[in-house]
Amino acid sequence: MSGTLDVQEAVAGLCCPPVTGAPLSGEAAAELARVLAALADPVRLRLLSLVASRAEICSCNLEGPLGKSQPTISHHTKVLADAGLIIGERRGRWTWWRVDAGRLAAVREALGG
Amino acid sequence: MSGTLDVQEAVAGLCCPPVTGAPLSGEAAAELARVLAALADPVRLRLLSLVASRAEICSCNLEGPLGKSQPTISHHTKVLADAGLIIGERRGRWTWWRVDAGRLAAVREALGG
DNA sequence: TACTGATATCGACGGCCGTCAATCTACCAG
DNA sequence: CTGGTAGATTGACGGCCGTCGATATCAGTA
């Protein structure tokens, strides 16, 4: 809206200027690295794509396709949620997950988008 | 050029459909995870931004700003180069590094760009 | 209140990663 | 050839991460 806002405005919680711009500060690099570390796992990438493939998905629908134990799935959903990439909501006995598209876009922008 | 080419065409060596599309295969997830793991380190992110801040940069200009030992810098440049994110060229006694912008763009697209 | 089922947490094991000192290799100057 | 310098490689150490069995928590149901 305002003319004073730039690329970093769209960066949901991620305060990193693009890596392709000026040299990153230690703090900005650490914060971006934390989110990227959450993404840098095959199981979590597949989990993320499963969540993204629908508006919402229940934890119980993740164990089967991913072929991992229930504690492992719970661990990975927590890592992605802590990184802000997915959002969980408990309804009754089930936990429903959805992607935070803004956060994912923020990562792309931090990567020089 | 051809009309048959789509998003994946621009993905320099990265054959991953976007995570926001259909669920990722195990192989696609593993390959994307490998590149993201190379990015998921504060020192390497700062190194990458240093390389990106100029057309080229010499290894000897990295140790100072990053505050790491020479073997550590050499290790990190190798990790980034193996991931295809930077390209090194040896000229005389020095090694010059530059960013592979296409590869970085490929990562962004794999992340749903 | 008990009982069942869905998730979260804990504890432990094995393996991978970042770091650096020491060493090796390659290149240029003399 | 010899010396000096830039960079790569090796080996070792410490710590973090993915995984799962066991257990705890928490919501709905009878």
Coordinates of C-alpha atoms (C1' of nucleotides) in Angstrom, one line a residue:
Chain A
M1 CA 0.0 0.0 0.0
S2 CA 2.5 2.6 1.2
G3 CA 5.3 3.7 -1.1
T4 CA 7.7 3.2 1.7
L5 CA 7.2 -0.6 1.8
D6 CA 9.4 -2.8 -0.2
V7 CA 10.1 -6.4 -0.8
Q8 CA 10.7 -7.2 2.8
E9 CA 7.1 -6.2 3.5
A10 CA 5.8 -9.4 2.0
V11 CA 8.3 -11.4 4.0
A12 CA 6.0 -12.9 6.7
G13 CA 8.2 -12.9 9.8
L14 CA 11.3 -13.3 7.8
C15 CA 13.4 -10.1 7.9
C16 CA 16.0 -11.3 5.4
P17 CA 17.0 -9.2 2.4
P18 CA 17.6 -11.2 -0.7
V19 CA 20.9 -13.2 -0.8
T20 CA 21.5 -11.8 -4.2
G21 CA 21.6 -8.3 -2.7
A22 CA 24.1 -6.9 -0.2
P23 CA 26.1 -9.3 1.9
L24 CA 23.8 -10.8 4.6
S25 CA 24.3 -10.0 8.3
G26 CA 25.0 -12.8 10.7
E27 CA 21.5 -12.5 12.2
A28 CA 19.7 -12.5 8.9
A29 CA 21.7 -15.4 7.7
A30 CA 21.0 -17.4 10.9
E31 CA 17.3 -16.7 10.7
L32 CA 17.1 -17.7 7.0
A33 CA 19.2 -20.8 7.6
R34 CA 16.8 -21.9 10.3
V35 CA 13.8 -21.9 7.9
L36 CA 15.9 -23.5 5.2
A37 CA 17.0 -26.2 7.6
A38 CA 13.3 -27.0 8.2
L39 CA 12.9 -27.5 4.5
A40 CA 16.1 -29.4 3.9
D41 CA 14.7 -32.9 4.6
P42 CA 13.1 -35.2 2.1
V43 CA 10.4 -36.4 4.5
R44 CA 9.4 -32.8 5.4
L45 CA 9.4 -31.7 1.7
R46 CA 7.0 -34.5 0.9
L47 CA 5.0 -33.7 4.0
L48 CA 4.8 -30.1 2.9
S49 CA 3.7 -31.0 -0.6
L50 CA 1.0 -33.3 0.9
V51 CA -0.3 -30.5 3.0
A52 CA -0.2 -28.2 0.0
S53 CA -2.1 -30.6 -2.2
R54 CA -5.3 -30.0 -0.3
A55 CA -6.8 -27.1 1.6
E56 CA -6.3 -29.0 4.8
I57 CA -5.0 -32.4 5.9
C58 CA -5.1 -34.5 9.0
S59 CA -2.1 -35.9 10.7
C60 CA -3.6 -39.4 10.4
N61 CA -3.5 -39.0 6.6
L62 CA 0.3 -38.4 6.6
E63 CA 1.7 -41.5 8.2
G64 CA 0.6 -43.8 5.4
P65 CA 1.9 -41.9 2.4
L66 CA 5.2 -41.0 4.2
G67 CA 5.8 -44.4 5.6
K68 CA 7.1 -43.2 8.9
S69 CA 6.0 -43.8 12.5
Q70 CA 3.6 -41.6 14.3
P71 CA 6.2 -40.0 16.6
T72 CA 8.3 -39.2 13.5
I73 CA 5.5 -37.5 11.7
S74 CA 4.6 -35.5 14.8
H75 CA 8.3 -34.5 15.0
H76 CA 8.3 -33.3 11.4
T77 CA 5.1 -31.4 11.6
K78 CA 6.4 -29.6 14.7
V79 CA 9.6 -28.6 12.9
L80 CA 7.7 -27.2 10.0
A81 CA 5.2 -25.5 12.3
D82 CA 8.0 -24.0 14.4
A83 CA 9.5 -22.6 11.1
G84 CA 6.2 -21.0 10.4
L85 CA 5.7 -23.0 7.1
I86 CA 2.6 -24.9 8.2
I87 CA -0.1 -24.0 10.7
G88 CA -1.9 -26.6 12.8
E89 CA -5.3 -26.4 14.3
R90 CA -6.7 -29.0 16.7
R91 CA -10.4 -29.8 16.1
G92 CA -11.8 -32.6 18.2
R93 CA -9.4 -35.5 18.2
W94 CA -7.7 -34.5 15.1
T95 CA -5.1 -31.9 14.1
W96 CA -5.5 -30.2 10.8
W97 CA -2.6 -28.7 8.9
R98 CA -2.4 -26.1 6.2
V99 CA 0.4 -24.3 4.4
D100 CA 1.3 -20.7 5.2
A101 CA 1.8 -19.6 1.6
G102 CA 3.1 -16.2 2.7
R103 CA 5.9 -17.7 4.7
L104 CA 6.9 -19.9 1.7
A105 CA 6.8 -16.9 -0.5
A106 CA 9.0 -15.1 2.0
V107 CA 11.6 -17.8 1.7
R108 CA 11.5 -17.5 -2.1
E109 CA 12.1 -13.8 -1.9
A110 CA 14.9 -14.2 0.6
L111 CA 16.4 -16.5 -2.0
G112 CA 16.5 -13.6 -4.5
G113 CA 13.0 -13.6 -5.8
Chain B
M1 CA 11.7 -21.7 -27.4
S2 CA 9.4 -24.6 -27.9
G3 CA 5.9 -24.4 -26.7
T4 CA 6.3 -27.8 -25.0
L5 CA 8.6 -26.4 -22.4
D6 CA 7.2 -25.4 -19.0
V7 CA 8.4 -24.2 -15.7
Q8 CA 10.7 -27.2 -15.2
E9 CA 12.6 -26.0 -18.2
A10 CA 14.2 -23.2 -16.3
V11 CA 15.1 -25.5 -13.5
A12 CA 18.8 -25.8 -14.2
G13 CA 19.5 -29.4 -13.3
L14 CA 16.7 -29.5 -10.7
C15 CA 13.9 -31.8 -11.9
C16 CA 11.6 -31.0 -9.0
P17 CA 8.0 -29.9 -9.6
P18 CA 6.9 -27.1 -7.2
V19 CA 6.2 -28.3 -3.6
T20 CA 2.9 -26.5 -3.9
G21 CA 1.8 -28.7 -6.7
A22 CA 1.2 -32.5 -6.6
P23 CA 2.8 -34.5 -3.8
L24 CA 6.6 -34.9 -4.4
S25 CA 8.1 -38.2 -5.2
G26 CA 10.8 -39.6 -3.0
E27 CA 13.5 -38.9 -5.6
A28 CA 12.4 -35.3 -6.3
A29 CA 12.2 -34.6 -2.6
A30 CA 15.7 -36.1 -2.0
E31 CA 17.2 -34.0 -4.8
L32 CA 15.6 -30.7 -3.6
A33 CA 16.5 -31.5 0.0
R34 CA 20.2 -31.9 -1.0
V35 CA 20.3 -28.4 -2.5
L36 CA 18.4 -26.9 0.4
A37 CA 20.8 -28.5 2.8
A38 CA 23.6 -26.7 1.1
L39 CA 21.8 -23.4 1.6
A40 CA 20.7 -24.2 5.2
D41 CA 23.8 -22.9 6.9
P42 CA 24.5 -19.3 8.1
V43 CA 28.1 -19.3 6.9
R44 CA 27.2 -20.6 3.5
L45 CA 24.3 -18.1 3.1
R46 CA 26.7 -15.2 3.9
L47 CA 29.3 -16.7 1.6
L48 CA 26.7 -16.9 -1.2
S49 CA 25.6 -13.3 -0.6
L50 CA 29.3 -12.2 -0.7
V51 CA 29.8 -14.0 -4.0
A52 CA 26.5 -12.5 -5.4
S53 CA 27.6 -9.0 -4.3
R54 CA 30.2 -8.9 -7.1
A55 CA 30.6 -10.4 -10.5
E56 CA 33.4 -12.5 -9.2
I57 CA 35.2 -13.0 -5.9
C58 CA 38.4 -14.7 -4.9
S59 CA 38.5 -17.2 -2.0
C60 CA 41.1 -15.1 -0.3
N61 CA 38.4 -12.4 0.0
L62 CA 36.1 -14.7 1.9
E63 CA 38.0 -15.8 4.9
G64 CA 38.2 -12.3 6.4
P65 CA 34.5 -11.3 6.2
L66 CA 33.3 -14.7 7.3
G67 CA 35.8 -15.1 10.1
K68 CA 36.5 -18.8 9.5
S69 CA 39.6 -20.7 8.8
Q70 CA 40.9 -21.4 5.3
P71 CA 39.9 -25.1 5.4
T72 CA 36.4 -24.2 6.6
I73 CA 35.9 -21.7 3.8
S74 CA 37.2 -24.3 1.3
H75 CA 34.8 -26.8 2.7
H76 CA 31.8 -24.5 2.3
T77 CA 32.7 -23.4 -1.2
K78 CA 32.9 -27.0 -2.2
V79 CA 29.4 -27.8 -0.7
L80 CA 27.9 -24.9 -2.6
A81 CA 29.7 -25.8 -5.8
D82 CA 28.6 -29.5 -5.5
A83 CA 25.0 -28.2 -5.1
G84 CA 25.5 -26.2 -8.3
L85 CA 24.8 -22.9 -6.6
I86 CA 28.3 -21.4 -7.3
I87 CA 30.8 -22.0 -10.0
G88 CA 34.6 -21.9 -9.4
E89 CA 37.3 -21.1 -11.9
R90 CA 41.0 -21.4 -11.2
R91 CA 43.1 -18.7 -12.7
G92 CA 46.7 -18.7 -11.7
R93 CA 47.0 -19.1 -8.0
W94 CA 43.5 -17.9 -7.2
T95 CA 40.1 -19.5 -7.5
W96 CA 37.3 -17.2 -8.6
W97 CA 33.7 -17.8 -7.7
R98 CA 30.5 -16.7 -9.2
V99 CA 26.8 -17.5 -8.5
D100 CA 24.8 -19.7 -10.9
A101 CA 21.7 -17.5 -10.9
G102 CA 19.7 -20.1 -12.9
R103 CA 20.3 -22.7 -10.3
L104 CA 19.1 -20.3 -7.5
A105 CA 16.0 -19.5 -9.6
A106 CA 15.4 -23.2 -10.0
V107 CA 15.3 -23.6 -6.2
R108 CA 12.8 -20.7 -5.9
E109 CA 10.6 -22.3 -8.5
A110 CA 10.8 -25.7 -6.8
L111 CA 9.6 -23.8 -3.7
G112 CA 6.4 -22.9 -5.5
G113 CA 7.6 -19.9 -7.5
Chain C
dT1 C1' -16.1 -42.2 35.7
dA2 C1' -13.8 -45.4 32.8
dC3 C1' -12.5 -46.6 27.9
dT4 C1' -10.8 -45.8 23.3
dG5 C1' -8.4 -43.5 19.8
dA6 C1' -5.4 -39.4 17.9
dT7 C1' -1.2 -36.6 19.0
dA8 C1' 2.4 -35.0 21.6
dT9 C1' 6.5 -35.8 24.4
dC10 C1' 10.5 -38.5 26.2
dG11 C1' 14.8 -41.1 26.0
dA12 C1' 18.1 -43.4 23.5
dC13 C1' 20.7 -44.9 19.4
dG14 C1' 23.3 -44.1 15.1
dG15 C1' 24.8 -41.1 11.7
dC16 C1' 25.8 -36.8 9.5
dC17 C1' 27.8 -32.0 9.8
dG18 C1' 30.7 -27.8 11.0
dT19 C1' 35.1 -26.8 12.5
dC20 C1' 40.1 -26.5 12.6
dA21 C1' 45.3 -28.0 12.8
dA22 C1' 48.2 -30.4 10.0
dT23 C1' 49.4 -31.8 5.5
dC24 C1' 49.4 -32.0 0.6
dT25 C1' 49.1 -30.1 -4.2
dA26 C1' 49.5 -26.6 -7.7
dC27 C1' 51.3 -22.4 -9.4
dC28 C1' 54.4 -18.6 -9.9
dA29 C1' 58.9 -15.8 -9.0
dG30 C1' 63.6 -15.8 -8.6
Chain D
dC1 C1' 65.4 -26.2 -9.0
dT2 C1' 64.0 -23.6 -4.8
dG3 C1' 61.1 -20.9 -2.0
dG4 C1' 56.7 -19.0 -1.1
dT5 C1' 51.8 -18.6 -1.5
dA6 C1' 46.7 -20.0 -2.5
dG7 C1' 43.8 -23.6 -2.1
dA8 C1' 42.4 -28.5 -1.4
dT9 C1' 42.4 -32.6 1.4
dT10 C1' 42.8 -35.4 5.6
dG11 C1' 41.7 -36.8 10.3
dA12 C1' 39.7 -35.9 14.5
dC13 C1' 36.4 -33.9 17.8
dG14 C1' 31.9 -32.3 19.4
dG15 C1' 27.3 -31.4 18.6
dC16 C1' 23.0 -31.7 16.2
dC17 C1' 19.4 -34.4 13.7
dG18 C1' 16.2 -38.3 12.1
dT19 C1' 14.2 -42.3 13.8
dC20 C1' 11.4 -45.2 16.8
dG21 C1' 9.6 -47.6 21.2
dA22 C1' 7.5 -46.4 25.3
dT23 C1' 4.7 -43.3 27.6
dA24 C1' 1.9 -39.2 28.5
dT25 C1' -1.9 -36.0 27.3
dC26 C1' -6.2 -34.9 25.7
dA27 C1' -10.8 -35.2 23.4
dG28 C1' -14.9 -37.7 22.6
dT29 C1' -18.0 -41.7 24.0
dA30 C1' -20.6 -45.0 26.7

